Short mmCIF file of C-alpha atoms and ligand atoms in Angstrom, two decimals:
data_model
loop_
_atom_site.label_atom_id
_atom_site.label_comp_id
_atom_site.label_asym_id
_atom_site.label_seq_id
_atom_site.Cartn_x
_atom_site.Cartn_y
_atom_site.Cartn_z
CA MET A 1 29.67 156.37 95.29
CA ARG A 2 28.85 157.45 99.09
CA LEU A 3 28.37 161.22 99.52
CA ASP A 4 31.24 161.46 102.30
CA LYS A 5 33.81 159.36 100.26
CA PHE A 6 32.92 161.97 97.23
CA LEU A 7 33.86 165.04 99.91
CA SER A 8 36.38 163.35 101.39
CA ASP A 9 38.20 162.62 98.29
CA MET A 10 37.43 166.56 97.53
CA ALA A 11 39.33 167.54 100.01
CA PHE A 12 36.86 168.22 102.80
CA GLY A 13 38.39 166.36 105.41
CA SER A 14 37.87 162.73 107.04
CA ARG A 15 35.08 161.31 107.32
CA LYS A 16 34.45 162.19 110.44
CA GLU A 17 34.93 166.17 109.49
CA VAL A 18 32.22 165.49 106.51
CA LYS A 19 29.88 164.20 108.58
CA VAL A 20 29.86 167.46 110.87
CA LEU A 21 29.98 169.35 107.52
CA LEU A 22 26.77 167.26 106.68
CA LYS A 23 25.05 167.89 109.95
CA SER A 24 25.64 171.50 109.40
CA LYS A 25 23.51 171.51 106.41
CA ALA A 26 26.11 173.14 104.06
CA VAL A 27 26.04 170.63 101.63
CA GLU A 28 23.27 170.13 98.88
CA VAL A 29 22.92 167.20 96.49
CA ASN A 30 20.77 169.06 93.24
CA GLY A 31 19.25 171.64 94.87
CA HIS A 32 18.49 170.06 98.49
CA VAL A 33 20.06 169.94 101.42
CA GLU A 34 21.84 166.44 101.75
CA LYS A 35 23.02 165.13 105.89
CA ASP A 36 22.91 161.47 105.19
CA PRO A 37 26.70 160.44 104.47
CA LYS A 38 25.76 157.31 103.01
CA GLN A 39 23.64 159.30 100.26
CA HIS A 40 24.41 158.08 96.93
CA VAL A 41 25.97 160.12 94.23
CA ASP A 42 27.29 160.00 90.57
CA PRO A 43 30.04 162.37 90.31
CA ASP A 44 29.00 162.52 86.09
CA LYS A 45 25.38 163.18 87.06
CA ASP A 46 24.82 164.86 90.38
CA THR A 47 25.51 168.22 91.38
CA VAL A 48 27.04 168.74 95.03
CA THR A 49 27.55 172.29 96.40
CA VAL A 50 29.16 173.07 99.24
CA ASN A 51 28.42 176.29 101.18
CA GLY A 52 26.53 176.86 97.86
CA GLU A 53 30.13 176.33 95.67
CA PRO A 54 29.70 173.44 93.21
CA VAL A 55 32.41 170.83 93.62
CA VAL A 56 33.56 169.01 90.79
CA TYR A 57 34.66 165.82 91.43
CA GLN A 58 38.33 164.85 90.06
CA GLU A 59 40.23 161.76 90.61
CA PHE A 60 43.55 162.90 88.98
CA ILE A 61 45.79 166.02 89.37
CA TYR A 62 48.22 167.58 87.01
CA LEU A 63 50.04 170.76 88.43
CA MET A 64 52.67 172.52 86.43
CA LEU A 65 55.69 173.81 88.79
CA HIS A 66 58.17 176.10 88.47
CA LYS A 67 61.08 174.25 90.09
CA PRO A 68 63.26 176.63 92.02
CA PRO A 69 66.62 175.80 93.27
CA GLY A 70 67.07 173.97 96.65
CA VAL A 71 63.89 171.30 96.69
CA VAL A 72 64.30 167.76 95.86
CA SER A 73 62.01 166.04 93.11
CA ALA A 74 60.86 163.53 95.72
CA THR A 75 57.83 163.48 97.68
CA GLU A 76 59.45 162.80 100.56
CA ASP A 77 62.89 163.43 102.22
CA THR A 78 64.55 163.51 105.28
CA ARG A 79 67.07 166.39 104.92
CA ASP A 80 65.85 168.96 101.80
CA PRO A 81 62.44 170.54 101.34
CA THR A 82 60.15 168.62 98.50
CA VAL A 83 58.87 169.86 95.42
CA ILE A 84 55.76 168.23 97.27
CA ASP A 85 56.69 171.13 100.45
CA LEU A 86 55.61 173.60 97.75
CA LEU A 87 51.79 172.70 97.48
CA GLY A 88 49.29 174.03 99.26
CA PRO A 89 46.98 171.13 101.19
CA THR A 90 44.39 170.88 98.86
CA GLU A 91 46.97 169.54 96.21
CA GLN A 92 48.75 167.78 98.43
CA HIS A 93 45.36 165.72 99.72
CA PHE A 94 45.71 164.32 95.74
CA LYS A 95 49.13 162.95 96.94
CA PRO A 96 50.72 164.12 93.48
CA PHE A 97 54.47 162.85 92.80
CA PRO A 98 57.18 164.50 90.40
CA VAL A 99 57.37 163.31 87.03
CA GLY A 100 60.63 162.40 86.72
CA ARG A 101 63.67 164.28 88.44
CA LEU A 102 65.64 167.37 87.85
CA ASP A 103 68.25 168.15 90.48
CA LYS A 104 68.43 169.95 93.57
CA ASP A 105 70.11 172.68 91.83
CA THR A 106 68.12 172.44 88.42
CA GLU A 107 64.88 174.96 88.05
CA GLY A 108 62.23 174.51 85.40
CA LEU A 109 59.40 172.63 84.35
CA LEU A 110 58.31 170.00 86.40
CA LEU A 111 55.09 168.13 86.22
CA LEU A 112 53.55 166.83 89.40
CA THR A 113 50.25 164.36 89.48
CA ASN A 114 48.68 161.58 90.88
CA ASP A 115 48.28 159.70 87.52
CA GLY A 116 50.70 156.71 87.23
CA LYS A 117 49.88 155.74 83.75
CA LEU A 118 50.35 158.85 82.67
CA ALA A 119 53.78 159.25 84.58
CA HIS A 120 54.78 155.74 82.75
CA GLU A 121 53.55 156.79 79.41
CA LEU A 122 56.27 160.07 79.70
CA LEU A 123 59.07 158.29 81.24
CA SER A 124 58.98 155.45 79.40
CA PRO A 125 62.22 155.38 77.04
CA LYS A 126 60.39 153.94 74.34
CA LYS A 127 58.12 156.96 73.87
CA ASP A 128 61.17 159.21 72.92
CA VAL A 129 59.96 162.12 74.99
CA GLY A 130 62.03 164.80 74.13
CA LYS A 131 62.91 167.46 77.05
CA ARG A 132 64.25 170.90 76.13
CA TYR A 133 67.24 172.51 78.50
CA TYR A 134 68.74 175.74 78.63
CA ALA A 135 72.13 175.76 80.37
CA GLN A 136 74.75 177.93 81.01
CA ILE A 137 78.39 176.70 80.48
CA ASN A 138 81.81 177.03 81.73
CA GLY A 139 84.10 176.40 78.57
CA VAL A 140 83.35 177.19 75.03
CA VAL A 141 80.90 175.14 73.70
CA THR A 142 81.37 174.37 69.91
CA GLU A 143 79.95 172.71 66.56
CA GLU A 144 82.35 169.94 67.36
CA ASP A 145 80.06 168.97 70.74
CA SER A 146 76.77 169.83 68.36
CA GLU A 147 78.47 166.75 66.29
CA ALA A 148 78.94 164.51 69.20
CA PHE A 149 75.70 164.87 71.23
CA LYS A 150 73.93 164.35 67.63
CA ARG A 151 76.36 160.97 67.48
CA GLY A 152 75.90 160.11 70.99
CA VAL A 153 78.83 160.37 73.72
CA THR A 154 79.82 158.14 76.27
CA LEU A 155 79.33 158.96 80.07
CA ASP A 156 81.62 158.33 83.14
CA ASP A 157 79.60 154.61 83.88
CA GLY A 158 80.04 153.88 79.99
CA TYR A 159 76.43 154.72 78.77
CA GLU A 160 76.14 155.68 75.19
CA THR A 161 73.51 158.54 74.63
CA LYS A 162 70.95 158.37 72.12
CA PRO A 163 70.97 161.35 69.82
CA ALA A 164 70.57 164.55 71.27
CA GLU A 165 70.24 167.98 69.53
CA LEU A 166 72.15 171.07 71.06
CA THR A 167 71.63 174.90 70.23
CA ILE A 168 74.59 176.71 70.73
CA LEU A 169 72.79 180.52 71.93
CA LYS A 170 76.52 181.82 72.67
CA SER A 171 79.91 180.56 71.93
CA ASP A 172 82.09 182.52 74.98
CA ASP A 173 84.21 181.05 78.43
CA ILE A 174 80.64 180.93 79.75
CA SER A 175 78.73 179.51 76.65
CA GLU A 176 74.75 179.48 76.57
CA ILE A 177 73.13 176.41 75.01
CA GLU A 178 69.68 174.83 74.74
CA LEU A 179 69.67 170.48 74.64
CA VAL A 180 66.85 168.17 73.72
CA ILE A 181 67.21 164.57 74.98
CA THR A 182 64.81 161.92 75.07
CA GLU A 183 66.22 160.06 77.73
CA GLY A 184 66.52 161.15 81.78
CA LYS A 185 69.78 159.30 83.38
CA PHE A 186 70.76 160.49 86.42
CA HIS A 187 72.56 164.22 85.85
CA GLN A 188 72.33 163.44 82.17
CA VAL A 189 72.81 166.70 80.72
CA LYS A 190 75.91 167.17 83.17
CA ARG A 191 77.49 164.26 82.44
CA MET A 192 76.78 164.66 78.63
CA PHE A 193 78.99 167.93 78.86
CA GLU A 194 81.38 166.58 81.33
CA SER A 195 82.35 163.90 78.50
CA ARG A 196 83.46 166.81 76.43
CA GLY A 197 85.60 168.46 79.26
CA LYS A 198 83.11 170.98 80.06
CA ARG A 199 80.99 171.97 83.00
CA VAL A 200 77.20 172.69 83.78
CA THR A 201 76.57 175.85 85.76
CA TYR A 202 73.05 176.61 85.77
CA LEU A 203 70.54 174.30 84.36
CA LYS A 204 66.57 175.03 83.84
CA ARG A 205 64.14 172.75 81.65
CA LEU A 206 62.02 174.58 79.41
CA SER A 207 59.79 171.98 78.04
CA MET A 208 58.99 168.45 78.04
CA GLY A 209 57.22 166.73 75.24
CA LYS A 210 54.73 169.69 73.73
CA LEU A 211 54.53 170.75 77.29
CA LYS A 212 56.40 174.39 77.55
CA LEU A 213 56.99 175.71 80.65
CA ASP A 214 54.86 178.98 81.33
CA PRO A 215 56.96 181.83 81.18
CA GLU A 216 54.36 183.85 83.48
CA LEU A 217 54.31 181.22 85.89
CA LYS A 218 56.81 182.44 88.53
CA ILE A 219 59.79 180.54 90.18
CA GLY A 220 58.34 178.39 93.16
CA HIS A 221 54.76 178.68 91.99
CA TYR A 222 52.26 175.93 90.46
CA ARG A 223 48.98 176.10 88.52
CA PRO A 224 47.01 173.42 87.02
CA LEU A 225 47.58 172.24 83.32
CA THR A 226 44.97 173.82 81.02
CA GLU A 227 42.86 171.92 78.93
CA GLU A 228 45.49 171.78 75.83
CA GLU A 229 48.40 171.72 77.85
CA PHE A 230 46.51 167.98 79.27
CA ALA A 231 45.66 167.00 75.89
CA SER A 232 49.24 167.53 74.22
CA LEU A 233 50.75 165.37 77.03
CA ARG A 234 48.75 162.50 75.85
CA PRO A 235 50.55 160.10 73.39
CA ALA A 236 48.41 159.53 70.67
CA LYS A 237 48.79 163.00 70.14
CA GLN A 238 52.94 163.64 70.13
N1 URA B 1 70.33 166.45 83.30
C1 URA B 1 70.89 166.83 84.69
O1 URA B 1 72.29 166.67 84.86
N2 URA B 1 70.05 167.59 85.54
C2 URA B 1 68.73 167.44 85.69
O2 URA B 1 68.23 167.88 86.76
C3 URA B 1 68.32 167.41 84.61
C4 URA B 1 68.77 166.47 83.48
#
């Protein structure tokens, strides 16, 4: 690929801006100053540096976001801030999008990527990717609820949910639970509890497949996936 495309793709500015950068002699290819925007580089073989810093070419971005409440899981919105607004310009340059949706008031794990193929695999209902949620519930959650969720419940629009695994952490007027579902219907967890006459008052996603929310990742913050986390997402390894 052309050197100017390489640098532009890696967020060093528009082709015009990259031209100026090249003129300033800031860019080296395999240890030699390169000023020609048309110079061919092979991202797998050539070493490109800008001001002495190596630039590793990457096409895809994979970010773990600890979604805070109050932002919507979309790339654009006319009313509310989006999860993309939480990212810096370098990450935004890759045009990531959220893999699936969390409600505006839901917190927790959200994967952001520009890898449409992976997103499709993770969201495909056929792949049965388990999503684990922690929730606080207004009402006493009981073993009957666990049994009902295991069998499947009927949502307000008549949809029958697939078997889900409920763990009761605290059964009280305000109960605490963890629930694993393999689907992602609109407001699914909230509507599943509504079908049992109970209301979700707090919802946080803890994991998606083998990808777990990093407990060290502060709310509203994000980081790239580690190699291990990335590998764990590939369907063959699930
Ligand atoms: N279920 C819900 O009800 N809301 C979410 O954000 C995710 C799952």
